[in-house]
Short mmCIF file of N, CA, C and O in Angstrom, two decimals:
data_model
loop_
_atom_site.label_atom_id
_atom_site.label_comp_id
_atom_site.label_asym_id
_atom_site.label_seq_id
_atom_site.Cartn_x
_atom_site.Cartn_y
_atom_site.Cartn_z
N UNK A 1 2.68 15.26 -12.04
CA UNK A 1 3.43 15.14 -11.58
C UNK A 1 4.06 13.36 -11.69
O UNK A 1 3.46 12.46 -11.99
N UNK A 2 5.49 13.22 -11.80
CA UNK A 2 5.90 12.03 -12.27
C UNK A 2 5.88 11.22 -11.01
O UNK A 2 5.86 11.17 -9.95
N UNK A 3 6.64 9.81 -11.61
CA UNK A 3 6.55 8.42 -10.54
C UNK A 3 8.05 8.39 -10.16
O UNK A 3 8.43 7.23 -9.34
N UNK A 4 8.70 9.40 -10.22
CA UNK A 4 10.34 9.41 -9.95
C UNK A 4 10.74 9.72 -8.68
O UNK A 4 10.06 10.49 -7.66
N UNK A 5 11.53 9.12 -7.57
CA UNK A 5 12.00 9.54 -6.49
C UNK A 5 10.92 8.98 -5.62
O UNK A 5 10.56 9.63 -4.46
N UNK A 6 9.93 8.00 -5.75
CA UNK A 6 8.93 7.92 -5.09
C UNK A 6 9.17 6.93 -3.85
O UNK A 6 10.01 5.87 -4.47
N UNK A 7 9.11 6.94 -2.45
CA UNK A 7 9.57 6.25 -1.26
C UNK A 7 7.81 5.58 -0.70
O UNK A 7 6.84 6.22 -0.92
N UNK A 8 8.16 4.60 -0.52
CA UNK A 8 6.76 3.87 -0.08
C UNK A 8 6.88 3.06 1.19
O UNK A 8 8.13 2.65 0.97
N UNK A 9 6.00 2.80 1.80
CA UNK A 9 6.01 1.99 3.19
C UNK A 9 6.37 0.57 2.31
O UNK A 9 6.09 0.13 1.47
N UNK A 10 7.49 -0.30 3.08
CA UNK A 10 7.65 -1.74 2.58
C UNK A 10 7.11 -2.79 3.84
O UNK A 10 8.50 -3.06 4.86
N UNK A 11 6.39 -3.80 3.91
CA UNK A 11 6.07 -4.29 4.99
C UNK A 11 5.38 -5.54 4.15
O UNK A 11 5.06 -5.42 3.26
N UNK A 12 5.95 -6.97 5.16
CA UNK A 12 5.06 -8.12 4.55
C UNK A 12 5.13 -8.37 6.45
O UNK A 12 5.97 -8.97 7.01
N UNK A 13 3.56 -9.04 6.47
CA UNK A 13 2.91 -9.66 7.46
C UNK A 13 3.66 -10.77 7.71
O UNK A 13 4.14 -11.60 6.77
N UNK A 14 4.22 -11.49 8.79
CA UNK A 14 4.59 -12.58 8.83
C UNK A 14 4.13 -13.71 8.49
O UNK A 14 4.55 -14.93 8.58
N UNK A 15 2.49 -13.83 8.09
CA UNK A 15 2.02 -14.84 7.80
C UNK A 15 2.24 -14.98 6.29
O UNK A 15 2.06 -15.78 5.62
N UNK A 16 2.96 -13.97 5.81
CA UNK A 16 3.37 -13.62 4.15
C UNK A 16 4.95 -13.55 3.90
O UNK A 16 5.56 -13.45 3.25
N UNK A 17 5.44 -14.54 4.80
CA UNK A 17 7.11 -15.00 4.86
C UNK A 17 7.42 -13.54 4.75
O UNK A 17 8.22 -13.17 3.46
N UNK A 18 7.68 -12.79 5.94
CA UNK A 18 8.54 -11.67 6.08
C UNK A 18 8.62 -10.86 7.33
O UNK A 18 9.41 -11.51 8.09
N UNK A 19 8.04 -10.20 7.88
CA UNK A 19 7.92 -9.77 8.81
C UNK A 19 9.07 -8.19 8.55
O UNK A 19 8.98 -7.43 9.95
N UNK A 20 9.30 -7.97 7.43
CA UNK A 20 10.04 -6.83 7.37
C UNK A 20 9.66 -5.36 7.35
O UNK A 20 8.25 -5.52 6.43
N UNK A 21 9.74 -4.40 7.87
CA UNK A 21 9.23 -3.31 7.42
C UNK A 21 10.28 -2.02 7.36
O UNK A 21 11.45 -2.07 7.67
N UNK A 22 9.67 -0.86 7.07
CA UNK A 22 10.58 0.38 6.73
C UNK A 22 9.81 0.77 5.29
O UNK A 22 8.85 1.05 5.40
N UNK A 23 10.85 1.79 4.91
CA UNK A 23 10.44 2.21 3.73
C UNK A 23 11.51 1.92 2.14
O UNK A 23 12.50 1.45 2.76
N UNK A 24 11.12 1.86 1.00
CA UNK A 24 11.58 1.72 -0.01
C UNK A 24 11.33 2.54 -0.92
O UNK A 24 11.04 3.37 -1.41
N UNK A 25 12.19 2.89 -2.04
CA UNK A 25 12.63 4.03 -3.09
C UNK A 25 12.28 3.23 -4.45
O UNK A 25 13.01 2.09 -4.37
N UNK A 26 10.83 3.48 -4.66
CA UNK A 26 10.40 2.76 -5.51
C UNK A 26 11.46 3.12 -7.62
O UNK A 26 12.10 4.33 -7.68
N UNK A 27 11.37 2.11 -7.98
CA UNK A 27 12.39 2.20 -9.64
C UNK A 27 10.98 3.21 -10.07
O UNK A 27 9.83 3.17 -9.84
N UNK A 28 11.63 4.18 -10.99
CA UNK A 28 10.82 5.10 -11.58
C UNK A 28 9.89 4.29 -12.14
O UNK A 28 9.64 3.11 -13.11
N UNK A 29 8.49 5.10 -12.66
CA UNK A 29 7.38 4.27 -13.25
C UNK A 29 6.14 3.71 -12.30
O UNK A 29 5.18 3.24 -12.51
N UNK A 30 6.83 3.53 -10.92
CA UNK A 30 5.85 2.22 -10.36
C UNK A 30 5.70 3.59 -9.05
O UNK A 30 5.76 4.60 -8.66
N UNK A 31 4.91 3.06 -8.19
CA UNK A 31 3.88 3.76 -7.26
C UNK A 31 3.47 2.47 -6.18
O UNK A 31 4.30 1.58 -5.88
N UNK A 32 2.92 2.91 -4.90
CA UNK A 32 3.03 2.29 -3.78
C UNK A 32 1.63 1.26 -3.47
O UNK A 32 0.45 1.66 -4.29
N UNK A 33 1.93 0.10 -3.25
CA UNK A 33 0.46 -0.89 -3.34
C UNK A 33 0.30 -0.67 -1.52
O UNK A 33 1.84 -0.98 -0.69
N UNK A 34 -0.93 -1.06 -0.91
CA UNK A 34 -1.14 -1.83 0.11
C UNK A 34 -2.02 -2.62 0.47
O UNK A 34 -3.32 -2.41 -0.62
N UNK A 35 -1.91 -3.98 0.45
CA UNK A 35 -2.96 -4.90 0.74
C UNK A 35 -3.41 -5.28 2.07
O UNK A 35 -1.98 -5.56 2.90
N UNK A 36 -4.59 -5.15 2.77
CA UNK A 36 -4.95 -5.39 4.04
C UNK A 36 -6.01 -6.37 3.69
O UNK A 36 -6.83 -6.89 3.23
N UNK A 37 -6.13 -7.05 5.11
CA UNK A 37 -7.55 -7.38 5.46
C UNK A 37 -8.14 -7.05 6.15
O UNK A 37 -7.96 -5.43 6.84
N UNK A 38 -8.82 -7.14 6.93
CA UNK A 38 -10.21 -6.71 7.87
C UNK A 38 -9.58 -6.49 9.18
O UNK A 38 -9.79 -5.56 9.57
N UNK A 39 -8.52 -7.04 9.62
CA UNK A 39 -7.56 -6.53 10.51
C UNK A 39 -6.32 -6.25 10.85
O UNK A 39 -5.87 -6.00 11.99
N UNK A 40 -5.51 -6.62 9.87
CA UNK A 40 -4.09 -6.26 9.43
C UNK A 40 -3.61 -5.76 8.55
O UNK A 40 -3.95 -6.43 7.31
N UNK A 41 -2.54 -5.27 8.13
CA UNK A 41 -1.81 -5.12 6.84
C UNK A 41 -1.30 -6.79 6.57
O UNK A 41 -0.45 -6.79 7.40
N UNK A 42 -1.15 -6.65 5.06
CA UNK A 42 -0.76 -8.07 4.81
C UNK A 42 0.60 -7.71 3.82
O UNK A 42 1.72 -8.09 4.29
N UNK A 43 0.87 -6.66 3.25
CA UNK A 43 2.08 -6.28 2.18
C UNK A 43 1.86 -4.77 1.80
O UNK A 43 0.33 -4.73 1.79
N UNK A 44 2.98 -4.15 1.93
CA UNK A 44 2.85 -3.28 1.74
C UNK A 44 4.10 -2.73 0.66
O UNK A 44 5.84 -3.73 1.13
N UNK A 45 4.59 -1.88 -0.24
CA UNK A 45 5.53 -1.95 -1.23
C UNK A 45 5.28 -1.41 -2.59
O UNK A 45 4.19 -0.27 -2.75
N UNK A 46 6.02 -1.08 -3.36
CA UNK A 46 6.40 -1.09 -4.56
C UNK A 46 5.33 -1.87 -5.74
O UNK A 46 5.59 -2.85 -5.94
N UNK A 47 4.55 -0.89 -6.73
CA UNK A 47 3.83 -1.98 -7.81
C UNK A 47 3.86 -1.62 -8.91
O UNK A 47 3.87 0.15 -9.08
N UNK A 48 4.24 -1.83 -10.11
CA UNK A 48 4.66 -1.40 -11.29
C UNK A 48 3.56 -1.26 -12.38
O UNK A 48 4.24 -1.36 -13.63
N UNK A 49 2.79 -0.90 -11.56
CA UNK A 49 1.59 -1.01 -12.93
C UNK A 49 1.47 0.81 -13.81
O UNK A 49 0.89 0.92 -14.73
N UNK A 50 2.07 1.32 -13.06
CA UNK A 50 2.42 2.35 -13.62
C UNK A 50 1.40 3.68 -13.20
O UNK A 50 0.23 3.52 -12.50
N UNK A 51 0.99 5.25 -13.41
CA UNK A 51 0.61 6.27 -13.08
C UNK A 51 -1.03 5.91 -13.77
O UNK A 51 -1.77 6.14 -12.42
N UNK A 52 -1.23 5.38 -14.91
CA UNK A 52 -2.48 5.10 -14.74
C UNK A 52 -3.36 4.42 -13.87
O UNK A 52 -4.54 4.58 -13.46
N UNK A 53 -2.56 3.32 -13.41
CA UNK A 53 -3.23 2.21 -11.99
C UNK A 53 -3.23 3.03 -10.94
O UNK A 53 -3.93 2.42 -9.86
N UNK A 54 -2.68 4.37 -10.98
CA UNK A 54 -2.29 4.69 -9.61
C UNK A 54 -2.60 6.31 -9.25
O UNK A 54 -1.87 7.39 -9.30
N UNK A 55 -3.71 6.57 -9.63
CA UNK A 55 -4.18 7.81 -9.99
C UNK A 55 -4.23 8.86 -8.59
O UNK A 55 -4.39 9.78 -8.82
N UNK A 56 -4.57 8.35 -7.38
CA UNK A 56 -4.28 8.75 -6.51
C UNK A 56 -3.45 9.19 -5.74
O UNK A 56 -2.06 8.36 -5.69
N UNK A 57 -3.35 10.25 -5.04
CA UNK A 57 -1.99 10.48 -4.18
C UNK A 57 -2.03 9.64 -3.40
O UNK A 57 -1.01 9.98 -2.07
N UNK A 58 -3.33 9.68 -2.47
CA UNK A 58 -3.75 8.67 -1.19
C UNK A 58 -3.96 7.41 -1.09
O UNK A 58 -4.49 7.14 -2.65
N UNK A 59 -4.32 6.68 -0.40
CA UNK A 59 -4.31 5.13 -0.17
C UNK A 59 -5.54 5.46 0.28
O UNK A 59 -6.55 5.75 1.53
N UNK A 60 -6.78 4.59 -1.07
CA UNK A 60 -8.04 4.86 -0.58
C UNK A 60 -8.32 3.20 -1.02
O UNK A 60 -8.68 2.64 -1.98
N UNK A 61 -8.53 1.98 -0.19
CA UNK A 61 -8.20 1.22 -0.11
C UNK A 61 -9.81 0.84 -0.79
O UNK A 61 -10.71 1.26 -0.19
N UNK A 62 -10.24 -0.20 -1.86
CA UNK A 62 -11.17 -0.55 -2.38
C UNK A 62 -10.89 -2.39 -2.27
O UNK A 62 -9.79 -2.86 -2.21
N UNK A 63 -12.34 -2.86 -2.45
CA UNK A 63 -12.36 -4.54 -2.40
C UNK A 63 -11.64 -5.12 -3.57
O UNK A 63 -11.89 -4.91 -4.33
N UNK A 64 -11.07 -6.13 -3.31
CA UNK A 64 -10.19 -7.25 -4.02
C UNK A 64 -10.75 -8.52 -3.94
O UNK A 64 -11.13 -8.98 -2.76
N UNK A 65 -10.81 -9.27 -4.96
CA UNK A 65 -11.23 -10.64 -4.89
C UNK A 65 -12.57 -11.01 -4.78
O UNK A 65 -13.52 -10.05 -5.47
N UNK A 66 -13.13 -12.13 -4.67
CA UNK A 66 -14.27 -12.56 -4.51
C UNK A 66 -15.29 -11.48 -3.58
O UNK A 66 -14.22 -10.67 -3.00
N UNK A 67 -16.47 -11.04 -4.59
CA UNK A 67 -17.44 -10.20 -3.39
C UNK A 67 -17.79 -10.55 -2.27
O UNK A 67 -17.96 -11.90 -1.83
N UNK A 68 -17.66 -9.77 -0.94
CA UNK A 68 -17.74 -10.08 0.35
C UNK A 68 -16.86 -10.26 0.89
O UNK A 68 -16.83 -11.02 2.10
N UNK A 69 -15.40 -10.44 -0.11
CA UNK A 69 -14.04 -10.99 0.47
C UNK A 69 -13.72 -9.94 1.66
O UNK A 69 -14.20 -8.66 1.76
N UNK A 70 -12.50 -10.00 2.22
CA UNK A 70 -12.12 -9.33 3.53
C UNK A 70 -10.76 -8.56 2.94
O UNK A 70 -10.12 -8.24 3.40
N UNK A 71 -10.59 -8.24 1.67
CA UNK A 71 -9.07 -8.20 1.65
C UNK A 71 -9.41 -7.02 0.79
O UNK A 71 -10.34 -6.53 -0.01
N UNK A 72 -8.52 -5.84 1.26
CA UNK A 72 -8.30 -4.41 0.64
C UNK A 72 -7.15 -3.96 -0.18
O UNK A 72 -6.30 -4.87 0.56
N UNK A 73 -7.22 -3.33 -1.39
CA UNK A 73 -5.87 -3.07 -1.89
C UNK A 73 -6.27 -1.49 -2.24
O UNK A 73 -7.23 -1.05 -2.76
N UNK A 74 -5.32 -0.97 -1.87
CA UNK A 74 -4.90 0.60 -2.58
C UNK A 74 -4.00 0.34 -3.33
O UNK A 74 -2.48 0.41 -3.15
N UNK A 75 -3.70 1.50 -4.43
CA UNK A 75 -2.60 1.94 -4.87
C UNK A 75 -2.31 3.33 -5.26
O UNK A 75 -3.78 4.21 -5.36
N UNK A 76 -1.52 4.11 -5.06
CA UNK A 76 -1.82 5.16 -5.08
C UNK A 76 -0.20 5.96 -5.00
O UNK A 76 0.93 5.08 -5.23
N UNK A 77 0.04 7.30 -5.75
CA UNK A 77 1.76 7.54 -5.92
C UNK A 77 1.73 9.38 -5.12
O UNK A 77 2.78 9.54 -5.64
N UNK A 78 1.23 9.27 -3.68
CA UNK A 78 2.14 9.86 -3.13
C UNK A 78 3.04 9.58 -2.32
O UNK A 78 3.34 7.93 -2.03
N UNK A 79 4.15 10.61 -1.37
CA UNK A 79 5.32 9.80 -0.82
C UNK A 79 4.87 9.32 0.31
O UNK A 79 3.59 9.34 1.03
N UNK A 80 5.13 7.97 0.45
CA UNK A 80 4.54 6.96 1.88
C UNK A 80 3.33 7.01 2.08
O UNK A 80 2.76 6.52 2.64
N UNK A 81 2.36 7.10 0.76
CA UNK A 81 0.82 7.15 0.62
C UNK A 81 0.21 5.62 1.13
O UNK A 81 -1.01 5.65 1.77
N UNK A 82 0.62 4.66 1.33
CA UNK A 82 0.44 3.24 1.55
C UNK A 82 0.53 3.24 3.09
O UNK A 82 0.40 1.97 3.64
N UNK A 83 1.09 3.95 3.58
CA UNK A 83 1.38 3.83 5.44
C UNK A 83 -0.28 3.81 5.97
O UNK A 83 0.24 3.02 7.30
N UNK A 84 -1.38 4.36 5.45
CA UNK A 84 -2.28 3.99 5.87
C UNK A 84 -3.61 4.01 5.22
O UNK A 84 -3.33 3.78 4.13
N UNK A 85 -4.60 2.96 5.78
CA UNK A 85 -5.44 2.87 5.19
C UNK A 85 -6.50 3.96 5.63
O UNK A 85 -6.98 3.86 6.77
N UNK A 86 -7.20 4.40 4.76
CA UNK A 86 -8.02 5.51 4.84
C UNK A 86 -9.41 5.52 4.24
O UNK A 86 -9.60 4.71 3.21
N UNK A 87 -10.16 6.14 5.00
CA UNK A 87 -11.60 5.76 4.20
C UNK A 87 -12.19 4.50 3.83
O UNK A 87 -12.99 4.31 3.45
N UNK A 88 -11.68 3.83 4.65
CA UNK A 88 -12.44 2.72 4.13
C UNK A 88 -13.80 1.71 5.35
O UNK A 88 -14.52 0.59 5.27
N UNK A 89 -13.89 2.87 6.60
CA UNK A 89 -15.10 2.65 7.13
C UNK A 89 -15.03 1.07 8.03
O UNK A 89 -15.39 0.53 8.76
N UNK A 90 -13.49 0.64 8.22
CA UNK A 90 -13.33 -0.73 8.64
C UNK A 90 -12.74 -0.79 9.91
O UNK A 90 -12.49 -1.31 11.04
N UNK A 91 -12.19 0.66 10.55
CA UNK A 91 -11.54 1.19 11.74
C UNK A 91 -10.10 0.47 11.48
O UNK A 91 -9.54 0.26 12.68
N UNK A 92 -9.47 0.13 10.31
CA UNK A 92 -8.29 -0.11 10.78
C UNK A 92 -7.05 0.68 11.11
O UNK A 92 -6.33 0.48 11.76
N UNK A 93 -7.30 2.28 11.01
CA UNK A 93 -6.32 3.30 11.47
C UNK A 93 -5.41 2.90 10.84
O UNK A 93 -5.11 2.63 9.76
N UNK A 94 -3.90 2.80 11.86
CA UNK A 94 -2.79 2.86 11.42
C UNK A 94 -2.58 1.47 10.68
O UNK A 94 -2.55 0.46 11.46
N UNK A 95 -2.01 1.27 9.19
CA UNK A 95 -1.49 -0.24 8.88
C UNK A 95 -0.19 -0.81 9.48
O UNK A 95 0.78 -0.39 9.08
N UNK A 96 -0.70 -2.00 10.06
CA UNK A 96 0.77 -2.44 11.01
C UNK A 96 1.61 -1.64 11.80
O UNK A 96 2.45 -1.79 12.21
N UNK A 97 0.76 -0.52 12.22
CA UNK A 97 1.69 0.50 13.20
C UNK A 97 2.96 0.90 12.81
O UNK A 97 3.98 1.60 13.67
N UNK A 98 3.15 1.04 11.69
CA UNK A 98 4.17 1.59 10.82
C UNK A 98 3.40 3.00 10.61
O UNK A 98 3.54 3.70 9.45
N UNK A 99 4.00 4.16 11.50
CA UNK A 99 4.01 5.62 10.95
C UNK A 99 5.00 6.30 11.58
O UNK A 99 5.68 6.01 12.59
#
């Protein structure tokens, strides 16, 4: 499947100068990204890394930044796939309550 007509959740936590929520249609070739800390979602939207960087249709956050840090990132190519943090073991559940 290609990365055309992909929609992602678009959100910025108020601490990241935003507070906007909803969904956005990504430009061709982009996929969805989600960035969380251990307690809440920070940013969700489109990311231009291409399909090779987003092999999964679902969001499976992995640690980002320095070892032991609290930041998790997921890249995925499924429709609205960045709406949930799944498989993290952190009890995040719904990211930012956007379902």
